[in-house]
Amino acid sequence: MLLKFQKNEITEYFVYSKLSKIDKANSDILRKIALDELKHYEKLKSRTGKEAKPNNFKVFFYLLIAKFLGITFALKLMEQNEDKAQLSYKKSNEKLFEEIIKDEEEHEKTLLSLVNEERIEYIGSMVLGLNDALVELTGALAGLTLAIQKTAIVALSGIITGIAAALSMSASDYLSRKSEGSEKKPLKSALYTGIAYIITVLFLTFPYLVFVSPFVALAMTVCNAILVIFVFTFFVSVVKEQNFKKNFLEMTSISMGVAAVSFFIGLLVKKFFNIEL
């Protein structure tokens, strides 16, 4: 168990050290945490009398996560793993771990106010765009699928409707931020909202450009919607330290509920107006 903890500390030392070179604005804090991790490693080494090599895969993984999803997400994700390690330390009843636990808890408090990334600052705008696109477009595509049953027309309708809605949502967000006198820049907030919306629109309508069967396309769209919800709610839950399961189930139930209602509305409209395309 001591060797396992020792390996974990040297791995985190390398992660923090490399991240300190990436994030220049917070390099001093990250370097300090890295040195604390190294100190933990040395203390464990004095007890085990053995060297431990870092987990190179974990080092690479966290650096990759930091590059593509942001340093805040990478650090929060690593802190979650540190929380698990702390529980193991406490269960061991070793006096050696008392200082390690204290340092780890300090790391958490420091990291909470560590990074001020733009993508995190505007995360509310991204949630607004993505959530609105998921709820509205999944429902619209479900209704259009049953009413029209031609994938090319459904795809065209979905893309036009989606882009128009994205522009409308961006404009509304811009005017809302400007009228509220929010600290966030209205134009940037509107851009984040619109971009998140358009990316979601393209991802959801893509199956209709690939599959001939409208119902197969709808099934793939639903899968894509659930995948988007899973990835984004996981990201938000880690960064904001929220309950992932609750957020995921809530967003999925709302999106799929709207899609189901829209599907039956499409059925009723098709029968009531007796429209055939």
Tab-separated table of C-alpha atoms in Angstrom, residues 168-266:
chain	number	residue	atom	x	y	z
A	168	SER	CA	-31.656	34.137	-32.346
A	169	MET	CA	-30.266	32.663	-29.114
A	170	SER	CA	-26.947	34.507	-29.550
A	171	ALA	CA	-28.721	37.806	-30.138
A	172	SER	CA	-30.921	37.265	-27.082
A	173	ASP	CA	-27.903	36.398	-24.918
A	174	TYR	CA	-26.050	39.494	-26.153
A	175	LEU	CA	-28.956	41.824	-25.391
A	176	SER	CA	-29.586	40.155	-22.031
A	177	ARG	CA	-25.943	40.495	-20.882
A	178	LYS	CA	-25.775	44.089	-22.108
A	179	SER	CA	-28.983	45.154	-20.350
A	180	GLU	CA	-27.950	43.443	-17.097
A	181	GLY	CA	-24.548	45.147	-17.099
A	182	SER	CA	-22.931	41.736	-16.518
A	183	GLU	CA	-19.185	41.492	-15.875
A	184	LYS	CA	-18.969	39.066	-18.790
A	185	LYS	CA	-18.450	40.630	-22.211
A	186	PRO	CA	-21.820	40.446	-24.042
A	187	LEU	CA	-20.300	39.726	-27.471
A	188	LYS	CA	-18.067	36.881	-26.208
A	189	SER	CA	-20.954	35.416	-24.227
A	190	ALA	CA	-23.144	35.496	-27.351
A	191	LEU	CA	-20.387	33.837	-29.420
A	192	TYR	CA	-19.965	30.990	-26.923
A	193	THR	CA	-23.750	30.470	-26.864
A	194	GLY	CA	-24.032	30.486	-30.664
A	195	ILE	CA	-21.016	28.248	-31.297
A	196	ALA	CA	-22.201	25.649	-28.765
A	197	TYR	CA	-25.643	25.718	-30.393
A	198	ILE	CA	-24.375	25.344	-33.981
A	199	ILE	CA	-21.945	22.510	-33.118
A	200	THR	CA	-24.806	20.641	-31.437
A	201	VAL	CA	-27.082	21.262	-34.450
A	202	LEU	CA	-24.532	19.828	-36.892
A	203	PHE	CA	-23.852	16.823	-34.650
A	204	LEU	CA	-27.560	16.008	-34.275
A	205	THR	CA	-28.471	16.438	-37.972
A	206	PHE	CA	-25.441	14.501	-39.290
A	207	PRO	CA	-27.183	11.045	-39.196
A	208	TYR	CA	-29.855	12.358	-41.592
A	209	LEU	CA	-27.130	13.084	-44.142
A	210	VAL	CA	-25.722	9.559	-43.850
A	211	PHE	CA	-28.645	7.149	-43.419
A	212	VAL	CA	-31.500	6.590	-45.890
A	213	SER	CA	-33.969	5.293	-43.301
A	214	PRO	CA	-35.432	8.217	-41.318
A	215	PHE	CA	-36.032	6.046	-38.256
A	216	VAL	CA	-32.439	4.757	-38.225
A	217	ALA	CA	-31.288	8.377	-38.534
A	218	LEU	CA	-33.562	9.372	-35.631
A	219	ALA	CA	-32.201	6.536	-33.492
A	220	MET	CA	-28.624	7.675	-34.199
A	221	THR	CA	-29.596	11.286	-33.451
A	222	VAL	CA	-30.962	10.216	-30.072
A	223	CYS	CA	-27.703	8.333	-29.380
A	224	ASN	CA	-25.698	11.409	-30.407
A	225	ALA	CA	-27.823	13.605	-28.133
A	226	ILE	CA	-27.229	11.285	-25.157
A	227	LEU	CA	-23.494	11.231	-25.949
A	228	VAL	CA	-23.345	15.053	-26.039
A	229	ILE	CA	-25.260	15.244	-22.749
A	230	PHE	CA	-22.933	12.674	-21.153
A	231	VAL	CA	-19.709	14.417	-22.217
A	232	PHE	CA	-20.826	17.938	-21.393
A	233	THR	CA	-22.495	17.153	-18.054
A	234	PHE	CA	-19.382	15.228	-17.017
A	235	PHE	CA	-17.225	18.234	-17.926
A	236	VAL	CA	-19.478	20.677	-16.054
A	237	SER	CA	-19.868	18.352	-13.049
A	238	VAL	CA	-16.097	18.001	-12.637
A	239	VAL	CA	-15.328	21.711	-13.101
A	240	LYS	CA	-18.240	22.948	-10.952
A	241	GLU	CA	-17.974	20.019	-8.480
A	242	GLN	CA	-21.607	19.043	-8.990
A	243	ASN	CA	-23.427	15.713	-8.950
A	244	PHE	CA	-22.820	14.171	-12.398
A	245	LYS	CA	-25.513	11.489	-12.153
A	246	LYS	CA	-28.208	14.000	-11.163
A	247	ASN	CA	-27.243	16.483	-13.916
A	248	PHE	CA	-27.020	13.766	-16.568
A	249	LEU	CA	-30.378	12.171	-15.735
A	250	GLU	CA	-32.112	15.559	-15.512
A	251	MET	CA	-30.810	16.816	-18.871
A	252	THR	CA	-31.412	13.453	-20.602
A	253	SER	CA	-34.978	13.110	-19.304
A	254	ILE	CA	-35.861	16.661	-20.427
A	255	SER	CA	-34.352	16.256	-23.923
A	256	MET	CA	-35.798	12.793	-24.519
A	257	GLY	CA	-39.168	13.819	-23.063
A	258	VAL	CA	-39.440	16.741	-25.484
A	259	ALA	CA	-38.354	14.464	-28.361
A	260	ALA	CA	-41.051	11.892	-27.475
A	261	VAL	CA	-43.794	14.537	-27.264
A	262	SER	CA	-42.651	16.080	-30.573
A	263	PHE	CA	-42.663	12.640	-32.220
A	264	PHE	CA	-46.341	12.159	-31.343
A	265	ILE	CA	-47.150	15.729	-32.385
A	266	GLY	CA	-45.650	14.869	-35.785
